[in-house]
Each structure stands twice: as structure tokens, then as C-alpha cells.
Tab-separated table of C-alpha atoms in Angstrom:
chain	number	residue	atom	x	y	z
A	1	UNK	CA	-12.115	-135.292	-169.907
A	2	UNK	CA	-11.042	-132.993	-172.670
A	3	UNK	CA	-13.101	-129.964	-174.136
A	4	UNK	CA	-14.297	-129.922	-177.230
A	5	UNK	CA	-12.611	-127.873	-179.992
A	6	UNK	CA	-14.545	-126.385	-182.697
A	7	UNK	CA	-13.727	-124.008	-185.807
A	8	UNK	CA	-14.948	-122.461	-188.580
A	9	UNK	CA	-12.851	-120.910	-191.572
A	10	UNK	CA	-14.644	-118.358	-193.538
A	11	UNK	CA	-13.768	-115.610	-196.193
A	12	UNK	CA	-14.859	-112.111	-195.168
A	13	UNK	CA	-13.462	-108.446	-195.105
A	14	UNK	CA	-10.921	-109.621	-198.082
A	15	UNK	CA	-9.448	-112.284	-196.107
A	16	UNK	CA	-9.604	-115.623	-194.461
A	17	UNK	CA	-11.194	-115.856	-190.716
A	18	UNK	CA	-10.924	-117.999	-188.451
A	19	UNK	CA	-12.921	-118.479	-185.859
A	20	UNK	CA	-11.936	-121.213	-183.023
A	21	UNK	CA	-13.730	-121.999	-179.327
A	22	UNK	CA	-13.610	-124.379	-176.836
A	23	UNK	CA	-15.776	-126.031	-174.045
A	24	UNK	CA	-17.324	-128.671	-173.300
A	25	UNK	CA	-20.986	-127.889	-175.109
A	26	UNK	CA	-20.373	-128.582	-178.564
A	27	UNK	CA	-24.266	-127.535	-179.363
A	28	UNK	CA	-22.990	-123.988	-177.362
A	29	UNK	CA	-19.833	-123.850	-179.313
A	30	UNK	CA	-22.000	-124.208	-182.521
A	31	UNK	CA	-24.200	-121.442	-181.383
A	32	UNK	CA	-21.340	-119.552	-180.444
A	33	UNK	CA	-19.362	-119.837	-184.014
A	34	UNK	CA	-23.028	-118.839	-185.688
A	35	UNK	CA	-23.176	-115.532	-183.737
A	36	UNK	CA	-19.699	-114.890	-184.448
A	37	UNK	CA	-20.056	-115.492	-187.949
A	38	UNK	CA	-22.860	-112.942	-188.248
A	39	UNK	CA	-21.182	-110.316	-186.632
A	40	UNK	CA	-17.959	-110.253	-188.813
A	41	UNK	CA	-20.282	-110.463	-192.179
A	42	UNK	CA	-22.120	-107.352	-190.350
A	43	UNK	CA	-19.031	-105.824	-189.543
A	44	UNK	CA	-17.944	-106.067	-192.959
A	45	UNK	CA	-21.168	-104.669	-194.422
A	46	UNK	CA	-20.450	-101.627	-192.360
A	47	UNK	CA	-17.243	-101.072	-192.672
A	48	UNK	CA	-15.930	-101.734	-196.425
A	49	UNK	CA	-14.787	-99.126	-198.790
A	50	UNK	CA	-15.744	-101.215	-201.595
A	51	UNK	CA	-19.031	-102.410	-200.834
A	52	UNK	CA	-21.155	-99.407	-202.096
A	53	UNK	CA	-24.077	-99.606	-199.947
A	54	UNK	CA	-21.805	-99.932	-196.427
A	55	UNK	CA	-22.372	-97.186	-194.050
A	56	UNK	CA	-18.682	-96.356	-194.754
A	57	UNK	CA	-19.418	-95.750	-198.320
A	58	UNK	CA	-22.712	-93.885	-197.579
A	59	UNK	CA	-20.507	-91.724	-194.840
A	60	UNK	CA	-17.804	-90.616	-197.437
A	61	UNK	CA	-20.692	-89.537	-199.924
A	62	UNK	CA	-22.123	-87.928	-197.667
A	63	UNK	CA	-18.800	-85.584	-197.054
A	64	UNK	CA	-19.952	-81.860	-196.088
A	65	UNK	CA	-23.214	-82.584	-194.132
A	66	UNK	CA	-24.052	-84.457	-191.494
A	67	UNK	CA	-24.624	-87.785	-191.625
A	68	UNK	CA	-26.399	-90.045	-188.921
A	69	UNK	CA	-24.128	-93.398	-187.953
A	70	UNK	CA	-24.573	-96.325	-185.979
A	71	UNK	CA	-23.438	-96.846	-182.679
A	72	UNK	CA	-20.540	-98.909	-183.559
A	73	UNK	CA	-19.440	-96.512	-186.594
A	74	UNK	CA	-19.137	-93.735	-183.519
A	75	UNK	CA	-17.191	-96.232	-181.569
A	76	UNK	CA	-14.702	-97.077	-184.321
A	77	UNK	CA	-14.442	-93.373	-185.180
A	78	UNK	CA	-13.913	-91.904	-182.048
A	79	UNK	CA	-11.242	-94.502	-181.659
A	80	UNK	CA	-9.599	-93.535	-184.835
A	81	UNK	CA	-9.566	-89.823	-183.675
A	82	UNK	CA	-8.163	-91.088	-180.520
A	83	UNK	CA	-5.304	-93.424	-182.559
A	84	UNK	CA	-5.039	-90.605	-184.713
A	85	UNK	CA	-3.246	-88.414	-182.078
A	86	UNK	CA	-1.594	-91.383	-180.216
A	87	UNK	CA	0.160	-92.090	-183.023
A	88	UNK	CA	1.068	-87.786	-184.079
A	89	UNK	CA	-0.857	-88.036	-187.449
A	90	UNK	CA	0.880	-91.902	-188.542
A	91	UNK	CA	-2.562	-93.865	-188.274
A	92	UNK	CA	-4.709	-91.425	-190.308
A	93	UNK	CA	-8.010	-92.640	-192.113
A	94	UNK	CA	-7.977	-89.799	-194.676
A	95	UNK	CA	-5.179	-91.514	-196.789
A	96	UNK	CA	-8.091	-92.717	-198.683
A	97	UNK	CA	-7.267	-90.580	-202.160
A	98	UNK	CA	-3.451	-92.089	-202.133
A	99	UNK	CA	-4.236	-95.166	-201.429
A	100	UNK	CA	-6.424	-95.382	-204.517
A	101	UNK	CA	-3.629	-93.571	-206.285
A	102	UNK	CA	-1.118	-96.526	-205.562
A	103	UNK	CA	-3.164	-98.469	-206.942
A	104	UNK	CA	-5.441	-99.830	-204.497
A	105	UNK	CA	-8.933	-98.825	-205.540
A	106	UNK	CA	-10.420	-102.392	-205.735
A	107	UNK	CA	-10.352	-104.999	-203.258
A	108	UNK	CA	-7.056	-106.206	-203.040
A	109	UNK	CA	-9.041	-110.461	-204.281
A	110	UNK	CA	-9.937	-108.522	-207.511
A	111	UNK	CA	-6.551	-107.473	-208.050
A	112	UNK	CA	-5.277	-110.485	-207.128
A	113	UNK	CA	-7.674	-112.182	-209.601
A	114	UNK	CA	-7.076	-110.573	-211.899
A	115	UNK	CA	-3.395	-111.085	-212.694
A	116	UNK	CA	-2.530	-108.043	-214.236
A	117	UNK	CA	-0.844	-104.883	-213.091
A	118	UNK	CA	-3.866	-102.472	-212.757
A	119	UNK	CA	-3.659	-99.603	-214.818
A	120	UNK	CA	-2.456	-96.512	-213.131
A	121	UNK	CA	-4.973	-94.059	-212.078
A	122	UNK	CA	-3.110	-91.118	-211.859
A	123	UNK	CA	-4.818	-88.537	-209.294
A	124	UNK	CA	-3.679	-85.292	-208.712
A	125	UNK	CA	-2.201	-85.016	-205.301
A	126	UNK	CA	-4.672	-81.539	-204.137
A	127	UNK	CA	-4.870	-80.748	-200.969
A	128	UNK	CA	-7.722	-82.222	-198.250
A	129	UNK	CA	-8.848	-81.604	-195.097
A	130	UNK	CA	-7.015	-82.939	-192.256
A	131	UNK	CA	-8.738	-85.605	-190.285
A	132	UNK	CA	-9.209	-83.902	-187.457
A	133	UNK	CA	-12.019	-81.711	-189.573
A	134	UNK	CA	-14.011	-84.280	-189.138
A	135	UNK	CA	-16.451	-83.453	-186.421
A	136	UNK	CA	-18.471	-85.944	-184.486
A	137	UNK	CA	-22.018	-85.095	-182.573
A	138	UNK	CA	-22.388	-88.214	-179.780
A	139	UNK	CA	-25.435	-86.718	-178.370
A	140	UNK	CA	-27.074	-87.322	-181.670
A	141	UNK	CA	-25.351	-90.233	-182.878
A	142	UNK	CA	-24.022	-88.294	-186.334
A	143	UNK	CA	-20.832	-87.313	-188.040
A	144	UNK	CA	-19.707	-84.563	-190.736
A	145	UNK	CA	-16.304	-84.987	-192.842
A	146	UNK	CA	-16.049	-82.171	-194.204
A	147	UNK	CA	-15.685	-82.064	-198.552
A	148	UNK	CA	-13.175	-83.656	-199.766
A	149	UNK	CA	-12.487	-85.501	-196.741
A	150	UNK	CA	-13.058	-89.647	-197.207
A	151	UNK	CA	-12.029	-92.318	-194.867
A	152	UNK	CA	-10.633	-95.891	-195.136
A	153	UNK	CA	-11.239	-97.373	-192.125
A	154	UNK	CA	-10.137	-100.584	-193.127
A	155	UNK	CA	-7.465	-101.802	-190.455
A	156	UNK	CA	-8.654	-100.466	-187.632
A	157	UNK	CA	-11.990	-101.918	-188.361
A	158	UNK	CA	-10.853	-105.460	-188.813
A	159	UNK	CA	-8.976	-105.130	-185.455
A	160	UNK	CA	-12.831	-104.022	-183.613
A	161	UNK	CA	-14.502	-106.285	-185.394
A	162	UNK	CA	-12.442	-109.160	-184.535
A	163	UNK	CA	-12.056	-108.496	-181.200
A	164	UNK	CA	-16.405	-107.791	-180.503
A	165	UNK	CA	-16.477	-111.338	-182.674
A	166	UNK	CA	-14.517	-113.149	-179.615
A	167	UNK	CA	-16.187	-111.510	-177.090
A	168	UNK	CA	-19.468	-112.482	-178.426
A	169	UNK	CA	-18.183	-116.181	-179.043
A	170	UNK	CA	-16.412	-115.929	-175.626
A	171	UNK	CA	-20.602	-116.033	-174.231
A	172	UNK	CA	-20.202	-119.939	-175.286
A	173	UNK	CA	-16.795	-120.657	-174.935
A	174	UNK	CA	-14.364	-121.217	-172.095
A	175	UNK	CA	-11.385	-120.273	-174.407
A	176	UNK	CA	-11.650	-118.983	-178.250
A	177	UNK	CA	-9.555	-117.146	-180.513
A	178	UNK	CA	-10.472	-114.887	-183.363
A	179	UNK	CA	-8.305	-114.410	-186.109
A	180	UNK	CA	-9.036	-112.133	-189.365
A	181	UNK	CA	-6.007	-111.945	-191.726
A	182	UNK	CA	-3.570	-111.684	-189.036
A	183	UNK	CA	-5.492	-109.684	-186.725
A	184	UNK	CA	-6.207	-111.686	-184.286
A	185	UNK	CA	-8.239	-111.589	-180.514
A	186	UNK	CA	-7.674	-114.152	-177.830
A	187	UNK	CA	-9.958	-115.005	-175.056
A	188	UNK	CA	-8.789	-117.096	-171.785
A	189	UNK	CA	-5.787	-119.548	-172.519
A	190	UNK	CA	-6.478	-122.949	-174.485
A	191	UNK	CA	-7.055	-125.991	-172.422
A	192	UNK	CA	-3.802	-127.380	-171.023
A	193	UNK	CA	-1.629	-124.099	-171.282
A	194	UNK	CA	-1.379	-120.482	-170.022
A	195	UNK	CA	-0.668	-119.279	-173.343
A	196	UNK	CA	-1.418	-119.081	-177.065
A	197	UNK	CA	1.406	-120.335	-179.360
A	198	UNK	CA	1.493	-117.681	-182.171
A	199	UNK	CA	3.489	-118.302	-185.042
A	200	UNK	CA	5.946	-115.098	-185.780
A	201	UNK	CA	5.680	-115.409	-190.380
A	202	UNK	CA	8.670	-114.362	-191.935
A	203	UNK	CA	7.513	-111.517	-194.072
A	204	UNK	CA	10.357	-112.002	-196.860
A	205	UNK	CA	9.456	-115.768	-197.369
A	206	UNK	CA	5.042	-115.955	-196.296
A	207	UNK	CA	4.611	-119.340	-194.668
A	208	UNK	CA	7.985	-119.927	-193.405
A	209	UNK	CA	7.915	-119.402	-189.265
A	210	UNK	CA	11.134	-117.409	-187.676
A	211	UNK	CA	9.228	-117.883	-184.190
A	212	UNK	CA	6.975	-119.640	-181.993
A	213	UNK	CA	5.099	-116.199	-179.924
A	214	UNK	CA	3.666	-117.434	-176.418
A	215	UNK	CA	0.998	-114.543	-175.651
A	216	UNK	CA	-1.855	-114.504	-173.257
A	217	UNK	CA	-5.434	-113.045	-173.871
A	218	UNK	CA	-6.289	-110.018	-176.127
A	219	UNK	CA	-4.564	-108.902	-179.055
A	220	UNK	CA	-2.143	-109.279	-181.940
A	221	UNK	CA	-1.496	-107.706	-185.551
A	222	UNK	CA	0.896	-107.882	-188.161
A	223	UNK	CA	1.467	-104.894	-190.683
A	224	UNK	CA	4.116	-105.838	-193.474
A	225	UNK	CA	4.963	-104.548	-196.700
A	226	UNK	CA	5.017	-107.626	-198.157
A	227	UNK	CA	1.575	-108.432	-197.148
A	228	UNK	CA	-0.972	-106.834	-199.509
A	229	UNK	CA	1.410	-105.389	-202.909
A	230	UNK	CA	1.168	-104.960	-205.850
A	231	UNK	CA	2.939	-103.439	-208.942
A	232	UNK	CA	1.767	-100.668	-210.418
A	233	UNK	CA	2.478	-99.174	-214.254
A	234	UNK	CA	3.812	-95.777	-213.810
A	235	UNK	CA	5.644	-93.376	-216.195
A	236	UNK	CA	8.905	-95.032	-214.761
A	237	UNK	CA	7.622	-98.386	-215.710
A	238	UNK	CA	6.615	-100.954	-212.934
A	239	UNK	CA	6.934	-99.976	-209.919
A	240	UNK	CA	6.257	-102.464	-206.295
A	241	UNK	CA	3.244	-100.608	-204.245
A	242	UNK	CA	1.930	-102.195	-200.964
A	243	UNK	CA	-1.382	-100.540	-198.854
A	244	UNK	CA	0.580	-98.934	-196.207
A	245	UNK	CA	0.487	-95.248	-197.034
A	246	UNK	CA	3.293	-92.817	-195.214
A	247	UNK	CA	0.785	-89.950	-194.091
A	248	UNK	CA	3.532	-87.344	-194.885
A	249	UNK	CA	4.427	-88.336	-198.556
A	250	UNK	CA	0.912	-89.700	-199.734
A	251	UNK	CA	3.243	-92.654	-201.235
A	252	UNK	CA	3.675	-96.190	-199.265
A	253	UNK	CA	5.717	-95.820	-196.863
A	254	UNK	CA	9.724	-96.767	-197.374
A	255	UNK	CA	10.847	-97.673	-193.956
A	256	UNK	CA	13.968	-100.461	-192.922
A	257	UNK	CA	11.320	-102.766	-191.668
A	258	UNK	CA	9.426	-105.400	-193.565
A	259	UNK	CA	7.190	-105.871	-190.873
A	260	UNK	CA	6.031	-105.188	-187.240
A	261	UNK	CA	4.036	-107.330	-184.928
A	262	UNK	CA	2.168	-105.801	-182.292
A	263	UNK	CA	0.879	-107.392	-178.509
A	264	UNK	CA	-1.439	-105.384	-176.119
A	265	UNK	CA	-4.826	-105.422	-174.473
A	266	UNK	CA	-6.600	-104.548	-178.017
A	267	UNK	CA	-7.130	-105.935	-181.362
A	268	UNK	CA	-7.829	-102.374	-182.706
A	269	UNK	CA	-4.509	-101.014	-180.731
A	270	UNK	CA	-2.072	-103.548	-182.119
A	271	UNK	CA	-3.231	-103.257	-185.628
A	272	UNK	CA	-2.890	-99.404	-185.507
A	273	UNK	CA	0.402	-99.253	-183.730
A	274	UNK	CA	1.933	-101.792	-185.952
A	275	UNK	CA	0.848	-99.794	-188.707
A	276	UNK	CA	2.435	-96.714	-187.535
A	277	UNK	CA	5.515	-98.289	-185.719
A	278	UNK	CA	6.227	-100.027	-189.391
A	279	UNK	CA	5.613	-96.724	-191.013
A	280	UNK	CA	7.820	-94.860	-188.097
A	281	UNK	CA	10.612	-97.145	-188.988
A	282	UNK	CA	13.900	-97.663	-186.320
A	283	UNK	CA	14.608	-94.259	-185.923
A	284	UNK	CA	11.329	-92.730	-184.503
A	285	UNK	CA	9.657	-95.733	-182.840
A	286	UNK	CA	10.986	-94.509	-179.739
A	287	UNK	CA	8.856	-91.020	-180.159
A	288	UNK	CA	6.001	-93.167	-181.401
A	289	UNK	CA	5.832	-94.769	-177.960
A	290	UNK	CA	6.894	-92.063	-175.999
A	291	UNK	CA	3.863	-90.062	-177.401
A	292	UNK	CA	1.066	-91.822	-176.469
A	293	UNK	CA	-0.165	-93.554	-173.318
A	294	UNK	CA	-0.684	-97.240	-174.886
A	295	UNK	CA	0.489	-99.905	-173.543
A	296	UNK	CA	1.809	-102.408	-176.107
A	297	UNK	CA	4.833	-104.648	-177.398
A	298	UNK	CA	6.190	-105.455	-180.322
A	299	UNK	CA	8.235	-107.337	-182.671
A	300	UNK	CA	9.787	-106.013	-185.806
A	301	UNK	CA	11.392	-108.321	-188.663
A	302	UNK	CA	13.966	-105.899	-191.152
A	303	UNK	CA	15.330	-106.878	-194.208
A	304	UNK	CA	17.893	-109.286	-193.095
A	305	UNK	CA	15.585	-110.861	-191.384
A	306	UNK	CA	17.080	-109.813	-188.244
A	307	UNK	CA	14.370	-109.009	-185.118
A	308	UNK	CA	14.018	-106.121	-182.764
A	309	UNK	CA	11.850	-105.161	-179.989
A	310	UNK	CA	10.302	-105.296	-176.648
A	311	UNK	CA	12.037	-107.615	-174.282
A	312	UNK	CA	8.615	-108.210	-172.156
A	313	UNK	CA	7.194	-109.700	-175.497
A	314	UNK	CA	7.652	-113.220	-174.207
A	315	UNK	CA	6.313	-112.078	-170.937
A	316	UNK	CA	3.465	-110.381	-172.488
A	317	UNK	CA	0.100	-111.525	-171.002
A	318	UNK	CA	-3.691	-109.778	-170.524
A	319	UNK	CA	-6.426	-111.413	-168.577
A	320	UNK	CA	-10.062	-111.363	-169.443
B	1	UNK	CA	-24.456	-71.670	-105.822
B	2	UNK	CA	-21.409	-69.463	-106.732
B	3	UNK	CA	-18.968	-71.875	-105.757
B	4	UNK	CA	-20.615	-74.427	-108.631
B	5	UNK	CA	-20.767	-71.776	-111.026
B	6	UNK	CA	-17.004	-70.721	-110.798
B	7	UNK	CA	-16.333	-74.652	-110.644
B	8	UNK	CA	-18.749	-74.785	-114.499
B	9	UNK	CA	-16.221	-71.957	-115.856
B	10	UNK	CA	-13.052	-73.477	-114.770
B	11	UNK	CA	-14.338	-76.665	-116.266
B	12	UNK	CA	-15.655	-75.073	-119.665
B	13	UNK	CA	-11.995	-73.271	-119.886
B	14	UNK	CA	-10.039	-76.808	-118.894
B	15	UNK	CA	-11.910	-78.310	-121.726
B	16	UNK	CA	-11.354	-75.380	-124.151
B	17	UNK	CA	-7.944	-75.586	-123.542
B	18	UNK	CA	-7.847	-79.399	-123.729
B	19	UNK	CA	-9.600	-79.364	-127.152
B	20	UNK	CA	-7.230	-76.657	-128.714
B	21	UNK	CA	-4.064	-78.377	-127.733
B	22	UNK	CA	-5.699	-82.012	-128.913
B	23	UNK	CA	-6.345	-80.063	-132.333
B	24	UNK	CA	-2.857	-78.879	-132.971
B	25	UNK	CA	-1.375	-82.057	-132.364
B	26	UNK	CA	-3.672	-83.681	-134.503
B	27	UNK	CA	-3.274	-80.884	-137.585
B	28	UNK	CA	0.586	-81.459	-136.478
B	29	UNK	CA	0.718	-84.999	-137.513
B	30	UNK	CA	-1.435	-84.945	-140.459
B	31	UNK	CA	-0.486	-85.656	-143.974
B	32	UNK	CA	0.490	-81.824	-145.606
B	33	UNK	CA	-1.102	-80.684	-148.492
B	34	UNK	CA	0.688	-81.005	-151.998
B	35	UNK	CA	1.565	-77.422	-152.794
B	36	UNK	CA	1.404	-76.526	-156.621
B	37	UNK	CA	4.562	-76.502	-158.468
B	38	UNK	CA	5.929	-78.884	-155.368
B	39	UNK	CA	7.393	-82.425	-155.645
B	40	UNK	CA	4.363	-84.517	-155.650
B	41	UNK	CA	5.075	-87.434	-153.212
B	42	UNK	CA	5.501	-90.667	-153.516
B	43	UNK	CA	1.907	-91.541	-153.009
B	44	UNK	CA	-0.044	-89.479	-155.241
B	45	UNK	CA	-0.275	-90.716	-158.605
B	46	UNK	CA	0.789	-88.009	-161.347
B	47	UNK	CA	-1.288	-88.687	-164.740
B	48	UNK	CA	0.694	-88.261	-167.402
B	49	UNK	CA	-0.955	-85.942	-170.290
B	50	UNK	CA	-0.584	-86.933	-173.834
B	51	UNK	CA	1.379	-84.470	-175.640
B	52	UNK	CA	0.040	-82.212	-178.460
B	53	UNK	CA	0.106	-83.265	-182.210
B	54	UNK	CA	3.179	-81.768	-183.707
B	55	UNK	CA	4.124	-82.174	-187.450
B	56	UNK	CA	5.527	-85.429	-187.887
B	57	UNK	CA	9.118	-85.101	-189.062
B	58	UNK	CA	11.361	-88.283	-189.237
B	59	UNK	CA	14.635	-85.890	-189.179
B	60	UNK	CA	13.957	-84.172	-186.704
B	61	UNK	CA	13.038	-87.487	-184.599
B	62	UNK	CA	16.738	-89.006	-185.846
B	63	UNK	CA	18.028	-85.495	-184.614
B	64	UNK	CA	16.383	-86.356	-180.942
B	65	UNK	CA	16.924	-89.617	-180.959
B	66	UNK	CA	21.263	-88.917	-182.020
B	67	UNK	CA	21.488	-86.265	-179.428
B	68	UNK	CA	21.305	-88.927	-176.375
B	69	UNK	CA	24.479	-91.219	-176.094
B	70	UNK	CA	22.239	-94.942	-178.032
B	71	UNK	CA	21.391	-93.535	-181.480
B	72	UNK	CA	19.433	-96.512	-182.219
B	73	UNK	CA	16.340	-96.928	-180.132
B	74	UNK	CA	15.778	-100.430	-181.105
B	75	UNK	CA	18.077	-103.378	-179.481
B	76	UNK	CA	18.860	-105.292	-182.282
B	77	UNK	CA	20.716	-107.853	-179.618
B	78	UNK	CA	16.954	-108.950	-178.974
B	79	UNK	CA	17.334	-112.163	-176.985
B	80	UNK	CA	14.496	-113.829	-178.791
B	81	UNK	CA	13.615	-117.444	-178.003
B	82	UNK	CA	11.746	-119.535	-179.909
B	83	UNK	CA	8.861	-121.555	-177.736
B	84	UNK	CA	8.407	-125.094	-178.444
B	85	UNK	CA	4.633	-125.289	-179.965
B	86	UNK	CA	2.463	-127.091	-177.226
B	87	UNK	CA	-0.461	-129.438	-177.960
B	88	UNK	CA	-3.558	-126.989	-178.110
B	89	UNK	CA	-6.163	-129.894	-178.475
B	90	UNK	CA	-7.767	-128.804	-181.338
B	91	UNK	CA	-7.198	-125.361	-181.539
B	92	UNK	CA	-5.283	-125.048	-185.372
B	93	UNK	CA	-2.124	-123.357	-185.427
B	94	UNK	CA	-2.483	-119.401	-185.221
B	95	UNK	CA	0.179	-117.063	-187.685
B	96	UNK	CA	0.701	-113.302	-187.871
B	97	UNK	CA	0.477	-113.585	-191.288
B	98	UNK	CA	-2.886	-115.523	-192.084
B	99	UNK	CA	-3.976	-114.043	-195.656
């Protein structure tokens, strides 16, 4: 007797979800996908930049007093601090104003609906406050940016929120996967194998596979340049922009690889670290990992299309 | 009388003595104290502590990286295989690169 298999493809938090359980209760698994459902749609509500009621928004208008946040707001922000100095300063939140300065300051379906270059908003590059301003009261549930100090938690939020989705749909399922835009949260192995078979996207050519991952439980990302860009009308005529902002330049971030994929315990971790790692390039991945206490693998694609990485990727595996 | 009362201090000495000697051998073969600034055995675990943020600079982590005898950190010989896809029963196809 087989288990059941049941999905459910949705569009939320400017890209497509997939949610996928299995066990033998369909009416479960049905309950299971609702619940899930809910909590990425809540997730989202709290979390966007461009939804102008989210808490995110209200937190960022709120910059220079202090501002009372959910529970799971604190969670992902303490974890961003935490990231934050993992990383030494290349997963930082505060690259809001340059990221709307590239270009990105509507959600990247408008742009895409829309079909023209946006126009450049030209902002001048003034100095901020660092992220590590912002201070954060957990006895009181409350946090203060200080002015001029607004966050895009965007990544690191998709990476939570998928990952509290699957444990939540885990309740119904003995094996489920959650996967938002590449961000993706495994629980248990699928019925008939130890592993999940994740497909490694070429990032020159989108659809096209260069390899067949087998990973275990928890979590894998993708950052690539190729992956949310856009051209932008500049003074220099049209120049190729992408959402990954370099921290030290303000601009997105020029590095020899087109994309880095990212295996560890957390949803949250891989997308920051392949973030970074893709921003750190060949030549300071080594300090990247040295510096922090994660524990993670990864897989880079360059521009030849030539890989690099982790040996223990294949061997990679996280129970639950 | 006397004679059980000098027999009651010999005995209390014998067992002082007995106790003492029974201490030092077990102090003797106990496990020593790590000493600070000492090599920390193999048995207790040493927690690493994460570094402090320093300004990021990509030379300067080349310059580190060139000053050891493999200037590239990466292997670019990665012996990547590629897994035959396995029948998941249901469960569609997952990619790094969904959106």
C-alpha cells in the first residue's frame, strides 16, 4: 500500500509555492495543505516591503521610535542580527535604499508585467545607519531602527516562512516538502527513498538541469544573478541590474559566480549564506565560512558553467 | 579501664592514618584540573567564539587567501555526480530555481 501524495501550487510572496505532503490520510493531508496555505499568505502579510499595511512596512515608518512587533517579526529579526555578523556585514537588511535605487522599488511581477525598463529613480547615495543601530527590547516584544534606517527582509523571510509552513504541514504528513521560489524546506524522506531528488537549474539557461541533488531533510536555496533582473535606464544607457545588492558598493554585486546553492539544517541559513557566499565570490568564500559557526554546503555554478564546492554535498543529510 | 582507653587512641590514630593515606592516593589518581592558558585535553570540548565584525574587504581576503600555498579556495575539480531521479510517487519534481 502506497501513501497518498497531495499538492497544492499557489502564488504568494512574488513567487510560485509549492506545497507537497504525504501519508496515508488524504482528509489529513488536505487539512494539512489548508494550514500551510494560511501561514505563507500570513507570512507574506507580515513580511512584504510592498504591501503597505505589513508590519514590515509599518516597522520602517515607524524608524526613530519604538515600535511594538509580533513574536515572529522578533524571531526573524534577531536572526537577521545574528546572520548579519555570521556573514561580517554580507547579509545586511538595510540595503533597502539601493535596492530601490537599482531599480527594484516594485514587486519584481509588476516589473515583469509591465514590460518596460522602469524609469530610473536616481537616489542620492547619503549615508544611513548601520544595521546594527537597530536595537531590539525582547522583554517587551518591540524594536527601534533608528531614522533613516529601513529594512528589506525579503529573503530571509521567505526562507522562515517556508520552513514554519513544513513544520506545520509536517503535523499531517509523514513526509512533505515546502518550496517558495527556490527556497525550499524538507521534512522526513519521500516514500520509497532516503532522499529528496533536487534538481541543480542552470542559472545561464532557467529550466535546463546541470544536476540531479540527493539531500535529506531541512533546507535548500538558490541565490543567482540571473534570477530576479532587470535593466535599468541610466545616464550610460541600459544597464542589466539583478536584487542582490554588494553591502560595500550599494550596487548589485559583480562577483565570478552566477549562482550559489546552499544545503544545511535551515531554510533561513541557506538562503542567507547563498546570498552572501554569491556576493563573497571565489576568493573570500573561504573567510565567509571560516567566520561563522554554521554548518552548511554548497554548490556554486560560474560563468562557464563550471561547478565548485563542498564535497559532502552529496552526502549532505539532516534528520527531523 | 586504661588499657581500653589506650587501645580507643591507638585505634582513632590507625584510622586517621588509614584515611589520610586512602585520600592521597585517591587525589593522586584523579583527573587534574585544566590550568588556564594550558593545552586543554582531549576531552574537554573548546567552543569556538565567533570572531568580531571587521570591515569587509575583498582585497584584503585575496591577500589572505594568496599568502597560503592554494590561492583558490574553491576546488574547481569538484567530482560532481549526477543522481539518477528516483520515482517519488507523487511528489512533483523539486528545482533550485522554481520562479
Amino acid at each position: 500500500m502506497h501513501p497518498e501524495t497531495e499538492t497544492r501550487r499557489f502564488r504568494a510572496m512574488n513567487t510560485d509555492v509549492l506545497l507537497a505532503a504525504q501519508g496515508f490520510d488524504p482528509a489529513r493531508l488536505a487539512d494539512g495543505l489548508e494550514r500551510a496555505q494560511s501561514m505563507v499568505c500570513e507570512g507574506e502579510a507580515r513580511f512584504s516591503r510592498f504591501l503597505e499595511d505589513s508590519e514590515l512596512s509599518r516597522l520602517n515608518r515607524a524608524a526613530g521610535q519604538w515600535f511594538k512587533i509580533s513574536p515572529e517579526m522578533l524571531a526573524v529579526l534577531q536572526l537577521a542580527q545574528s546572520y548579519y555578523r555570521a556573514t561580517l556585514g554580507l547579509f545586511d537588511p538595510s540595503i533597502l535604499p539601493d535596492l530601490r535605487r537599482a531599480g527594484y522599488d516594485r514587486s519584481m511581477e509588476l516589473l515583469i508585467s509591465q514590460g518596460s525598463l522602469p524609469a530610473a529613480r536616481v537616489e542620492q547615495n547619503t549615508p544611513r545607519p548601520a544595521f546594527t543601530e537597530m536595537q531590539i527590547d525582547v522583554s517587551q516584544c518591540r524594536a527601534l531602527l533608528p531614522s533613516g534606517l529601513t529594512l528589506d527582509l525579503g529573503g530571509i523571510a521567505k526562507g522562515w516562512i517556508a520552513e514554519q509552513a513544513a513544520m506545520t504541514l509536517a503535523e499531517d504528513a509523514d513526509a512533505c516538502v515546502v518550496n517558495a521560489g527556490g527556497d525550499m524546506f524538507m521534512v522526513g524522506s519521500p516514500y520509497g527513498s532516503a532522499r529528496w531528488p533536487v534538481a541543480l537549474d542552470d542559472p545561464r539557461e532557467p529550466g535546463k538541469r546541470m544536476a540531479m541533488l540527493g539531500v535529506g531533510a531541512g533546507g535548500v536555496a538558490t541565490s543567482a544573478v540571473t534570477k530576479r533582473a532587470w535593466l535599468q535606464k541610466t545616464g550610460q544607457g541600459e544597464v542589466q541590474r539583478h536584487h542582490l545588492i554588494d553591502p560595500r558598493t550599494g550596487e548589485p554585486s559583480t562577483g565570478e559566480w552566477l549562482s550559489v546553492t546552499v544545503i544545511s539544517a535551515h531554510a533561513h541559513l541557506c538562503e542567507v549564506f547563498a546570498k552572501a557566499l554569491l556576493i563573497a565570490g571565489p576568493r573570500a568564500v573561504e573567510r565567509v565560512q571560516q567566520a561563522g559557526t554554521a554548518l552548511f554546503t554548497y554548490i556554486a555554478v560560474d560563468r562557464e558553467g563550471k561547478l565548485s564546492g563542498t564535497h559532502a554535498i552529496m552526502e549532505t543529510s539532516y534528520d527531523y | 579501664m586504661k588499657k581500653i582507653k589506650t587501645i580507643f587512641h591507638y585505634w582513632i590514630a590507625f584510622v586517621s592514618v588509614l584515611a589520610f593515606l586512602g585520600g592521597w592516593v585517591t587525589l593522586a589518581h584523579a583527573r587534574k584540573p585544566v590550568q588556564p592558558g594550558s593545552t586543554a585535553p582531549a576531552n574537554v570540548l573548546v567552543v569556538p567564539t565567533l570572531a568580531p565584525l571587521q570591515p569587509f574587504n575583498m582585497d584584503a581576503a585575496a591577500g589572505s587567501s594568496t599568502s597560503g600555498s592554494n590561492p583558490a579556495p574553491v576546488n574547481n575539480n569538484f567530482g560532481f555526480q549526477i543522481v539518477n531521479p528516483q520515482p517519488q510517487f507523487g511528489f512533483p519534481v523539486l528545482t533550485t530555481n522554481a520562479s
